[in-house]
Short mmCIF file of C-alpha atoms in Angstrom, two decimals:
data_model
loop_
_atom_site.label_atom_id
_atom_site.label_comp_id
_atom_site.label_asym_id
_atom_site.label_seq_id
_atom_site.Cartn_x
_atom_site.Cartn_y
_atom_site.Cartn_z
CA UNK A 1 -164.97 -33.39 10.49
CA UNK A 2 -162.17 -35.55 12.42
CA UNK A 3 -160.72 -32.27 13.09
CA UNK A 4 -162.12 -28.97 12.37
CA UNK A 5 -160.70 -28.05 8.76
CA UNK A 6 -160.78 -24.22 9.20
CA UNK A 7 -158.37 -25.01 11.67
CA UNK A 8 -156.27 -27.19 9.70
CA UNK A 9 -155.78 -24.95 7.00
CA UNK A 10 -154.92 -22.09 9.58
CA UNK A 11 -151.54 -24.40 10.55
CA UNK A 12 -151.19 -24.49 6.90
CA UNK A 13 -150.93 -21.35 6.10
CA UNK A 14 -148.88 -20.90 8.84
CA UNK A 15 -145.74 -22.79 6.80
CA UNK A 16 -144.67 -21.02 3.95
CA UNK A 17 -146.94 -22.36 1.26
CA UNK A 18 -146.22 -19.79 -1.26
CA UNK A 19 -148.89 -18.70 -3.38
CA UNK A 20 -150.74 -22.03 -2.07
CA UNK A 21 -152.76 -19.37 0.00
CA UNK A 22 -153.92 -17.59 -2.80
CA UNK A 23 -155.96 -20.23 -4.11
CA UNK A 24 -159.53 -20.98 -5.28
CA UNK A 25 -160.54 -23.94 -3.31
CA UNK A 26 -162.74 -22.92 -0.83
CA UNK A 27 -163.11 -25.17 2.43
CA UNK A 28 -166.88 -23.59 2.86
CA UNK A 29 -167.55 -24.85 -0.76
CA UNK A 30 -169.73 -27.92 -1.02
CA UNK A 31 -167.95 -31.13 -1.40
CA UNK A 32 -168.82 -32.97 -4.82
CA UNK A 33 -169.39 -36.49 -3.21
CA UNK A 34 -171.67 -36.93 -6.17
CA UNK A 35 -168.73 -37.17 -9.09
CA UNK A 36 -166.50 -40.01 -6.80
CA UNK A 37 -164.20 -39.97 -4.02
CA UNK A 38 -161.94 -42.55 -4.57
CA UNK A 39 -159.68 -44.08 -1.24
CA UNK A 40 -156.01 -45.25 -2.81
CA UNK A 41 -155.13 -46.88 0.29
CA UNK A 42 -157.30 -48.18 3.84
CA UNK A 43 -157.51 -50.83 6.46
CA UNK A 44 -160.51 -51.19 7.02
CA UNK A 45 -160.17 -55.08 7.95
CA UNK A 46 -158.62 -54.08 10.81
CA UNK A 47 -162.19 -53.35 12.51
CA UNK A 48 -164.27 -55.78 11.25
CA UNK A 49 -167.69 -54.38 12.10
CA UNK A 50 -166.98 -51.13 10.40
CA UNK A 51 -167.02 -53.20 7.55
CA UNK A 52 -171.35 -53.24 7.84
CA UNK A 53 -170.81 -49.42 7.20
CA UNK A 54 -169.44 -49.72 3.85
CA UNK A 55 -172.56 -49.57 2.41
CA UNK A 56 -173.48 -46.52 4.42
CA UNK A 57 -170.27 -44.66 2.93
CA UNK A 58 -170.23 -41.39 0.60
CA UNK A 59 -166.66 -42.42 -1.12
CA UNK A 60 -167.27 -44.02 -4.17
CA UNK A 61 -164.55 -47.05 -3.74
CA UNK A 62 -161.92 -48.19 -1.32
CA UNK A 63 -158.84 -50.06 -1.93
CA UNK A 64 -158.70 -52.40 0.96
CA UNK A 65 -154.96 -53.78 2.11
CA UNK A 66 -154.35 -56.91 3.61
CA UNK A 67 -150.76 -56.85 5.28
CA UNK A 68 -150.59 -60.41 7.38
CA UNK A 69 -152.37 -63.88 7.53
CA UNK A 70 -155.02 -62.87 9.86
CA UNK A 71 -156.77 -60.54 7.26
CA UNK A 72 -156.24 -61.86 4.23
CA UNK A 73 -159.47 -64.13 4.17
CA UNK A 74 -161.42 -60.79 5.79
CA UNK A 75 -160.26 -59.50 2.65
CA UNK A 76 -161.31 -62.21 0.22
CA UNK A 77 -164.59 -62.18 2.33
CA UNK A 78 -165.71 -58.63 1.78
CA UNK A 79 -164.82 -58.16 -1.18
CA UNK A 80 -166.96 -61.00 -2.51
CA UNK A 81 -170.09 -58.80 -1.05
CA UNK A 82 -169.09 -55.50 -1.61
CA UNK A 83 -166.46 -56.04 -4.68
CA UNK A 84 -166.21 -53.80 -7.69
CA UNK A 85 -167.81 -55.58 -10.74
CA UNK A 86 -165.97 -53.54 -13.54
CA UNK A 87 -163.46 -50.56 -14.23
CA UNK A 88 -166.04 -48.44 -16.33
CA UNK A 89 -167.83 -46.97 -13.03
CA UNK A 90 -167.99 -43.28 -12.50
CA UNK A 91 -169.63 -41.44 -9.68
CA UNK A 92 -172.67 -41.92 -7.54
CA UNK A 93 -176.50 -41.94 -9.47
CA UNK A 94 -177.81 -39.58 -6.90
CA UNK A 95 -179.91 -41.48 -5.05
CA UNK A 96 -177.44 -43.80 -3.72
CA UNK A 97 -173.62 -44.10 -2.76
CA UNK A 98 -173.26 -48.09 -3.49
CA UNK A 99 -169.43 -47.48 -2.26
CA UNK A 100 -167.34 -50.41 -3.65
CA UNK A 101 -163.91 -52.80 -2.61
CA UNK A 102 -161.32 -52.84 -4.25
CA UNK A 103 -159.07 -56.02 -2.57
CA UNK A 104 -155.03 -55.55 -2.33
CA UNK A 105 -153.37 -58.80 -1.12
CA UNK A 106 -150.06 -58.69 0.53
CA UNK A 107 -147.21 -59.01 3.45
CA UNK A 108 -146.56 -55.66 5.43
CA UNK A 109 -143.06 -55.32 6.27
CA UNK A 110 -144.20 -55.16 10.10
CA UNK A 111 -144.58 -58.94 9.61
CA UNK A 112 -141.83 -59.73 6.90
CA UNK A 113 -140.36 -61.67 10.43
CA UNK A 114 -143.00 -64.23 10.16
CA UNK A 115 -142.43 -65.22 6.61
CA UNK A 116 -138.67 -67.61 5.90
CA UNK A 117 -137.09 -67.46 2.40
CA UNK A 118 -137.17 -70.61 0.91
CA UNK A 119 -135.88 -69.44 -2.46
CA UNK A 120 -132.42 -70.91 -1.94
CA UNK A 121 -131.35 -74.34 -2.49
CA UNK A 122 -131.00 -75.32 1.18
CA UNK A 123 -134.51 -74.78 2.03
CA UNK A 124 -136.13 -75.07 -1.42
CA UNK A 125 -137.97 -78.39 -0.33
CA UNK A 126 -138.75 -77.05 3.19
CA UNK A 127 -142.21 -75.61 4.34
CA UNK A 128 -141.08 -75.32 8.07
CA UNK A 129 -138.01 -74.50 9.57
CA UNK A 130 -136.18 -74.33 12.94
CA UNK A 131 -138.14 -71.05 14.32
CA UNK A 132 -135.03 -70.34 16.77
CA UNK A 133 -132.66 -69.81 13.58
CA UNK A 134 -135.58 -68.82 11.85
CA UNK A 135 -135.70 -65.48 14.28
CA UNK A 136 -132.67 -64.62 15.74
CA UNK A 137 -131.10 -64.60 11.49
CA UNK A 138 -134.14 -61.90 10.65
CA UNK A 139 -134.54 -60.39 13.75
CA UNK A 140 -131.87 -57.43 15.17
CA UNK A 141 -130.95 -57.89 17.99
CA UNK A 142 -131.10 -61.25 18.05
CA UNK A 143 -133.98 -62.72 20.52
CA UNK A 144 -133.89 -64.57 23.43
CA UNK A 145 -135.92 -67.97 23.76
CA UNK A 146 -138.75 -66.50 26.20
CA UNK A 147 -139.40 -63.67 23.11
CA UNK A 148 -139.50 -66.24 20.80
CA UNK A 149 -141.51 -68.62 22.28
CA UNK A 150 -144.36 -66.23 21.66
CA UNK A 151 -144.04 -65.63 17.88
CA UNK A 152 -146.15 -67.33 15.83
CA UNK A 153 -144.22 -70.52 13.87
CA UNK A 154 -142.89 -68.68 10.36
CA UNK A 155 -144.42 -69.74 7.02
CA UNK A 156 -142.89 -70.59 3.98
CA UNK A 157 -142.66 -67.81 1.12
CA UNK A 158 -143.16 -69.88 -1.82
CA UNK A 159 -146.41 -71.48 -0.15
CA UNK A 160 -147.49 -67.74 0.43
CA UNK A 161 -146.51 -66.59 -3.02
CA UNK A 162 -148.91 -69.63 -4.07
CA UNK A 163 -151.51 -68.17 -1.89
CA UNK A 164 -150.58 -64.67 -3.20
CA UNK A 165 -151.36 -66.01 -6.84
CA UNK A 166 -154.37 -67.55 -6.13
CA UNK A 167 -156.25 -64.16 -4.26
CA UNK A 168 -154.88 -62.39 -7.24
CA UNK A 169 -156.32 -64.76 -10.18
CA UNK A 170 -159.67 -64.69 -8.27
CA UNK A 171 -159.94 -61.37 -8.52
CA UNK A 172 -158.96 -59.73 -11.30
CA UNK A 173 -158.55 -56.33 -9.97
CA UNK A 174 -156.65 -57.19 -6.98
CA UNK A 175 -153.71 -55.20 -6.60
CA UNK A 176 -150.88 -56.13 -4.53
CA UNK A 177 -150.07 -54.29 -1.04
CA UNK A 178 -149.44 -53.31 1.66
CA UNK A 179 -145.86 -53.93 0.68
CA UNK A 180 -142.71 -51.90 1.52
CA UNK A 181 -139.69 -51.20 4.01
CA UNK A 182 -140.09 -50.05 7.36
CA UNK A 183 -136.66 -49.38 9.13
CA UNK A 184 -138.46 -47.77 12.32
CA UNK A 185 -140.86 -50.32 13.07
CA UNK A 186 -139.96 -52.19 16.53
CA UNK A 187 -142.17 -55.60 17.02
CA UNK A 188 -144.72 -55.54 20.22
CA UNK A 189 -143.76 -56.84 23.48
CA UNK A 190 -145.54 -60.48 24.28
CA UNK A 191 -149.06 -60.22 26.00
CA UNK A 192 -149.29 -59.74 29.66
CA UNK A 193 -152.05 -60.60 31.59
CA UNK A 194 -152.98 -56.81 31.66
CA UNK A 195 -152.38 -56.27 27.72
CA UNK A 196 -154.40 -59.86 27.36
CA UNK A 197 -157.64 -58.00 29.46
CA UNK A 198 -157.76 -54.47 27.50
CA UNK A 199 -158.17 -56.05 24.38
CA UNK A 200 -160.88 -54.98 22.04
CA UNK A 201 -162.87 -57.99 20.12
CA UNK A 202 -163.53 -56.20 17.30
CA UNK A 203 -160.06 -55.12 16.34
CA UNK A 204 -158.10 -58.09 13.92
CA UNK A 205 -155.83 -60.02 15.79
CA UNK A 206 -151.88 -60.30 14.87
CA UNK A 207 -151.36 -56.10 15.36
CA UNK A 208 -150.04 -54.15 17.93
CA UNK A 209 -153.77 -53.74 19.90
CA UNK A 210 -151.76 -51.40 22.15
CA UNK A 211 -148.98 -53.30 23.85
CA UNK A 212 -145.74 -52.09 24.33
CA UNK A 213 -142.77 -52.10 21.38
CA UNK A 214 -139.97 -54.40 22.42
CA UNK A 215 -136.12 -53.46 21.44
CA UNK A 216 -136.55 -55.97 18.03
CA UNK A 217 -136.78 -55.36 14.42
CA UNK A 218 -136.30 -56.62 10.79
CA UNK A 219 -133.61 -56.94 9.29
CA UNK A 220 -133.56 -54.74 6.76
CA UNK A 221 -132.19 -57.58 4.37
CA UNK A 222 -134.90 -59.42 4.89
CA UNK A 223 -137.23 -57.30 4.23
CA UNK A 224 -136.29 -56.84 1.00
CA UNK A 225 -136.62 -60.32 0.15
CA UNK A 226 -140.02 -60.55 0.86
CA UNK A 227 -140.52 -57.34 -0.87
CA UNK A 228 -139.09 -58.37 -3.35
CA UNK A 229 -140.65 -61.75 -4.03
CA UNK A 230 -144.00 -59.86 -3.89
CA UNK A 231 -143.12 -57.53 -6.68
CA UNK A 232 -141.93 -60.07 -9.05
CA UNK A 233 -145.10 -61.53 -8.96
CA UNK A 234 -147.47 -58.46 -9.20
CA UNK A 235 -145.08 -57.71 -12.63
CA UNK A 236 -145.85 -61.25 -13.40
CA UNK A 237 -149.47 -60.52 -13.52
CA UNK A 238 -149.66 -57.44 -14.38
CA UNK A 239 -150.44 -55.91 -11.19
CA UNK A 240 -150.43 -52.12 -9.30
CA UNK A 241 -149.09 -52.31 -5.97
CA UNK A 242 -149.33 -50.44 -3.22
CA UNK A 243 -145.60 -49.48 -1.06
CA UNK A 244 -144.99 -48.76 2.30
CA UNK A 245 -141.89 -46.93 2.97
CA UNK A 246 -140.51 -45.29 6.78
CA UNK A 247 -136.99 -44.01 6.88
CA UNK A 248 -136.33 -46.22 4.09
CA UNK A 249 -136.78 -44.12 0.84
CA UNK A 250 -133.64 -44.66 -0.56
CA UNK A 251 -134.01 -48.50 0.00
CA UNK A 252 -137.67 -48.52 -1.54
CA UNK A 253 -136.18 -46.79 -4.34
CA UNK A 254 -133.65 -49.36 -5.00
CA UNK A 255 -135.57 -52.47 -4.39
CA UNK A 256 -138.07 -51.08 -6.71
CA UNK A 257 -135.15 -50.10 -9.36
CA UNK A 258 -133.98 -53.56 -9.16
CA UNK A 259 -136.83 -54.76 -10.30
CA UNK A 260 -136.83 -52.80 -13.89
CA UNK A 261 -133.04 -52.77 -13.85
CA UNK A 262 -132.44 -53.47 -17.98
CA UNK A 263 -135.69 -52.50 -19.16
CA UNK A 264 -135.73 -49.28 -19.30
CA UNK A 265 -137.16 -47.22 -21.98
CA UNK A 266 -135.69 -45.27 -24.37
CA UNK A 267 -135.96 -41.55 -23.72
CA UNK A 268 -137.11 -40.06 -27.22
CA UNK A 269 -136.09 -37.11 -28.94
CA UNK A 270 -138.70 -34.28 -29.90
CA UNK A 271 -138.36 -35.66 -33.73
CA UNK A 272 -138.41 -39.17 -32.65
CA UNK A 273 -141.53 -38.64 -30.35
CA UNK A 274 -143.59 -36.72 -33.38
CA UNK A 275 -142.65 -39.57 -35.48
CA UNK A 276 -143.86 -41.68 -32.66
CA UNK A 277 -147.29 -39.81 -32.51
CA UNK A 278 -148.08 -40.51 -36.01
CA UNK A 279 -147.31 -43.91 -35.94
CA UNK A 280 -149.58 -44.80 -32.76
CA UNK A 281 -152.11 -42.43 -34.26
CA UNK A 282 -152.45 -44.76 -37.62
CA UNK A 283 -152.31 -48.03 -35.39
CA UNK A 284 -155.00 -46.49 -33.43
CA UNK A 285 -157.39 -46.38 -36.11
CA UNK A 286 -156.38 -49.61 -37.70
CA UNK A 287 -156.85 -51.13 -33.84
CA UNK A 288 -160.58 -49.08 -34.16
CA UNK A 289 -162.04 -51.52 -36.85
CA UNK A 290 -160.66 -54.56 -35.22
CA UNK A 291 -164.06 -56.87 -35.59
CA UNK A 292 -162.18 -58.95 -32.40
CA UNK A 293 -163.08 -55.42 -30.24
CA UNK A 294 -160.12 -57.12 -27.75
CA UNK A 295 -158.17 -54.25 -26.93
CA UNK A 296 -154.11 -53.88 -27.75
CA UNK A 297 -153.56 -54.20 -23.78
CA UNK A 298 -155.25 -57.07 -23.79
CA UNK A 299 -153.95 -59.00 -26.87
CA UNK A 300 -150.04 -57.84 -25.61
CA UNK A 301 -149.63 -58.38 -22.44
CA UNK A 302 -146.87 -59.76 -21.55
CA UNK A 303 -144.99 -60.84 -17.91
CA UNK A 304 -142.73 -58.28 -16.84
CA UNK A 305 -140.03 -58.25 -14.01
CA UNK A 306 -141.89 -55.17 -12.64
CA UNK A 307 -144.98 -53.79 -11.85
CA UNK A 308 -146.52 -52.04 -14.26
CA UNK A 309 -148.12 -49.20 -11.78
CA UNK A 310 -146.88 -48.60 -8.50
CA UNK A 311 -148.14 -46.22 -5.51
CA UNK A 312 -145.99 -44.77 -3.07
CA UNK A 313 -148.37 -44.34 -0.16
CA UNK A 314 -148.42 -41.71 2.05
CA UNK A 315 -145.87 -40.63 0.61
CA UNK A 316 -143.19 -38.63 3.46
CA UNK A 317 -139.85 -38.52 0.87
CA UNK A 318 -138.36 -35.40 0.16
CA UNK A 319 -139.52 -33.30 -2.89
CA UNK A 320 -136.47 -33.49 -4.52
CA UNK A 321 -136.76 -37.10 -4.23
CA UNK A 322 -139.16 -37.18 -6.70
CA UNK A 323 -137.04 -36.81 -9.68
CA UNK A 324 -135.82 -40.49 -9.45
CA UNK A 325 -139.67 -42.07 -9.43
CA UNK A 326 -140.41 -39.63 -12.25
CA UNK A 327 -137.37 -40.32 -14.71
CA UNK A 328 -138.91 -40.49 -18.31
CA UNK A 329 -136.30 -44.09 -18.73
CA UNK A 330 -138.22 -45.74 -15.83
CA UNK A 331 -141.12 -48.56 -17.79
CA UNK A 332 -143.44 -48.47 -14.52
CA UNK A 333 -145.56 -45.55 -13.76
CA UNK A 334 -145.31 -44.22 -10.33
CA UNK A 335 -148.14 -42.45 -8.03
CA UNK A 336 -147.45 -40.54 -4.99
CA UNK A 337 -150.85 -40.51 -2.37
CA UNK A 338 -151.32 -38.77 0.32
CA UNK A 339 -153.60 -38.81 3.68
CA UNK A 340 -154.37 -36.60 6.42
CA UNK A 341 -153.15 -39.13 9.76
CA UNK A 342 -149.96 -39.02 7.73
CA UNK A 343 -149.04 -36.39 5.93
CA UNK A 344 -151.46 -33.59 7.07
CA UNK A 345 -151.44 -34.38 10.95
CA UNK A 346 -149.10 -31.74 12.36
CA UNK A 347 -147.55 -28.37 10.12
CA UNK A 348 -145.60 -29.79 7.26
CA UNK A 349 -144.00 -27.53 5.09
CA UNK A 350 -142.98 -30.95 3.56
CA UNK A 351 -145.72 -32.06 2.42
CA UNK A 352 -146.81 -29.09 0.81
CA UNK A 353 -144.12 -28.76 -1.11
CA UNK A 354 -144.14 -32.00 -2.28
CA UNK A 355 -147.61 -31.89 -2.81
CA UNK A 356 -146.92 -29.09 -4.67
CA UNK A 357 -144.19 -30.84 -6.98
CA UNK A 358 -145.61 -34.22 -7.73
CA UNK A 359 -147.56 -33.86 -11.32
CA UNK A 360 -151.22 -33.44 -11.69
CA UNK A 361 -151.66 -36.97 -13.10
CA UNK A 362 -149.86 -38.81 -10.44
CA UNK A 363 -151.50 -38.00 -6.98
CA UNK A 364 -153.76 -39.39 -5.09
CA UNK A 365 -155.81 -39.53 -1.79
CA UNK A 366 -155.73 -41.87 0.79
CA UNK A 367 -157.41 -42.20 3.99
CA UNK A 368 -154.70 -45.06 5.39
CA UNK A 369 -157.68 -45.40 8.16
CA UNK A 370 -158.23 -49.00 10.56
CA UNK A 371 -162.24 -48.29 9.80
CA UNK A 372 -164.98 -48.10 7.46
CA UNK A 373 -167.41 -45.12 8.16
CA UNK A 374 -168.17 -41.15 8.46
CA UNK A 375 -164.55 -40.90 9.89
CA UNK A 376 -163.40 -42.65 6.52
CA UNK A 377 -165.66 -40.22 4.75
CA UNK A 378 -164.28 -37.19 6.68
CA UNK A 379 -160.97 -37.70 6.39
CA UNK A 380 -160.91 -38.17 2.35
CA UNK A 381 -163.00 -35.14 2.37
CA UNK A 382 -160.04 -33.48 4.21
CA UNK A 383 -157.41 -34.46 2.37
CA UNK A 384 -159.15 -33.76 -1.25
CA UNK A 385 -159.51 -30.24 0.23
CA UNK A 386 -156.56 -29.79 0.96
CA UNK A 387 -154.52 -31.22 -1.93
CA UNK A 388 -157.20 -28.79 -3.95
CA UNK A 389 -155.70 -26.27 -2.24
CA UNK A 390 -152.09 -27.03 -2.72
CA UNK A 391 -152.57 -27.18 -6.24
CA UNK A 392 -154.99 -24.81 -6.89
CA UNK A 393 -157.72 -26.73 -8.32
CA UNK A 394 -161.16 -26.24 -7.86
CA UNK A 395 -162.84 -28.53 -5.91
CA UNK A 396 -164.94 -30.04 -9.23
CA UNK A 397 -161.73 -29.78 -11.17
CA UNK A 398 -159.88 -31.89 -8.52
CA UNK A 399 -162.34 -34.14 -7.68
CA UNK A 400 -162.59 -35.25 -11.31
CA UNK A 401 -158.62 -35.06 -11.80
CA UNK A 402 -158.12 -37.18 -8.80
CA UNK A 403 -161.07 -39.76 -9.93
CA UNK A 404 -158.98 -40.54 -12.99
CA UNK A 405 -155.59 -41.00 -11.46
CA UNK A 406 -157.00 -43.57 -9.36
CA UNK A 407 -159.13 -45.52 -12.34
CA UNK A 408 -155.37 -45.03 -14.16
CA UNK A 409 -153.42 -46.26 -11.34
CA UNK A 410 -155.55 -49.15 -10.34
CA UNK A 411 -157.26 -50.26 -13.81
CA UNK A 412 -154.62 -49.31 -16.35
CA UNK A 413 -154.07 -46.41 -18.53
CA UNK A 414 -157.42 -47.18 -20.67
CA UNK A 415 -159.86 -47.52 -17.54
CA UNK A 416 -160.81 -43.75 -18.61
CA UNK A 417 -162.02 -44.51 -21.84
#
């Protein structure tokens, strides 16, 4: 294990979890690799050669992020060897693991600052712009020449919205992410000579890699354009997407709101939901002898202003915070996941709790880990254990629980037929 788990679950009980330490999941019990683990959210791209382990892997399938333009082909790249072929795939045969990529293109709201909005009128025909003003309008406080001398020249958002469309049409189970708001995030200092000879040639360029944070971040503003932009297209398509959020839950919440703002559903009555039963019931078996065998997802699909899933990833909001996302009126369904490095990495009462309060159909695990490999492995196994725990699940019944939430979150509500 990444840490030992007896130990972890010691700090646990430490909080005041309740009858969470009452429990039947056993941490000695033998982990169920063999029905599917299933990673919600990962970075692998971010060490390239831990990519060669994938194939080495006990989880079943990864959903792989991309968050800036230096991973986005690494993305496109894997996947293409290691892709998922189709949504009707269960757990492992036994004799091997055969884990599998699910790709998720996207801009992280780290660097949202590289991207300019050409939406409006005044730069609607531009693909560069000044980077000076470019800069010092999205970055707080506003940087001096020297700084940004050493940022890379911004690209235009429509041209990577086209780029955006075209990783997502080539694969048609891409999601989109990492996306989100981050209102702690400070950009690195420029390289130094020192910084420049400690760095590590298998770590993805355009991150941190260990330099020092500088006094600059995004505005806020901004980064709810681009986050915006990005989830007008995945409802466009018909896309889950995967949201970052740090000190900015009440601003992810609205951004995403925004987006279904007028479409919300009607919030039945017990009467009107019985009559509602019967009705899909009869359509169901009229849809059953349809010779076309296309199902009624398929022939109805329409564009919508929203996403039609979205995942809340390691997910740090208050529990009571969860009413909003799970408001009956709301036409997108929303998943809450959750990881050990996150969530689980010092005693959170927090996260128990909210653990505790999100609904059995709409959590799921995570490993939010910069590598492919045992540590990937050990870390899902962690987490699973420990949301077992929480809830009270065995570990077959969770393992199978959480196995569908993720086929429901990234396939659609039918990938569990």
């Amino acid at each position: 294990m990444v840490r030992d788990l007896d130990n972890v679950l010691s700090e646990l009980r430490g909080a005041r979890m309740g009858d969470a330490t009452s429990i039947s999941c056993s941490e000695k019990e033998d982990f169920p690799w063999h029905l599917g683990i299933f990673d919600a959210h990962c970075h692998p791209t971010d060490t390239i050669a831990s990519l060669d382990d994938v194939p080495k892997m006990k989880a079943r399938a990864l959903v792989i992020m991309s968050t800036r333009s230096e991973d986005q082909e690494i993305v496109r790249r894997f996947v293409d060897r290691y892709g998922v072929q189709s949504k009707h795939f269960d757990g492992h045969d036994g004799n091997s693991f055969d884990t599998e990529l699910v790709p998720s293109f996207g801009w992280h709201p780290w660097f949202s600052y590289q991207i300019f909005d050409d939406s409006s009128s005044l730069h609607s025909e531009a693909k560069k712009i000044d980077s000076i003003h470019h800069y010092r309008s999205v970055l707080a406080p506003s940087p001096d020449d020297g700084f940004i001398s050493t940022l890379p020249e911004p690209r235009s958002l429509s041209v990577f919205l086209n780029q955006l469309r075209g990783n997502l049409k080539k694969f048609p189970y891409a999601l989109v992410g990492e996306v989100g708001i981050d209102r702690s995030f400070r950009l690195p200092t420029q390289w130094t000579h020192d910084d420049d000879a400690k760095r590590d040639a298998n770590i993805t360029p355009g991150g941190r890699e260990g330099r020092r944070l500088s006094p600059y971040r995004v505005q806020i503003d901004h980064q709810r354009k681009i986050l915006g932009a990005q989830l007008g297209l995945a409802g466009e398509l018909g896309r889950p997407v995967s949201v970052h959020g740090v000190a900015a839950h009440g601003l992810v919440y609205e951004t995403l709101k925004e987006t279904w703002q007028g479409h919300e559903k009607k919030v039945l009555s017990k009467r009107e939901r019985k009559r509602r039963t019967s009705a899909d019931n009869a359509h169901a078996i009229e849809a059953a002898g349809d010779s076309t065998g296309a199902r009624e997802e398929d022939r109805t699909f329409q564009p919508k202003p929203y996403p039609p899933r979205i995942c809340l990833h390691s997910y740090s909001g208050p529990s009571d915070a969860l009413k909003q996302y799970l408001d009956p009126s709301i036409p997108a369904t929303i998943y809450f996941s959750f990881s050990r490095l996150v969530n689980f990495s010092n005693r959170s009462e927090k996260a128990v709790e909210v653990v505790k309060a999100v609904p059995n159909d709409k959590i799921l695990v995570e490993s939010d880990l910069h590598s492919a490999g045992d540590e990937m492995d050990s870390l899902l196994e962690d987490v699973t254990r420990l949301i077992c725990k929480i809830k009270g699940w065995s570990l077959n019944e969770g393992v199978q629980l959480l196995k569908s939430n993720w086929k429901r979150f990234v396939f659609g509500e039918h990938a569990i037929d």
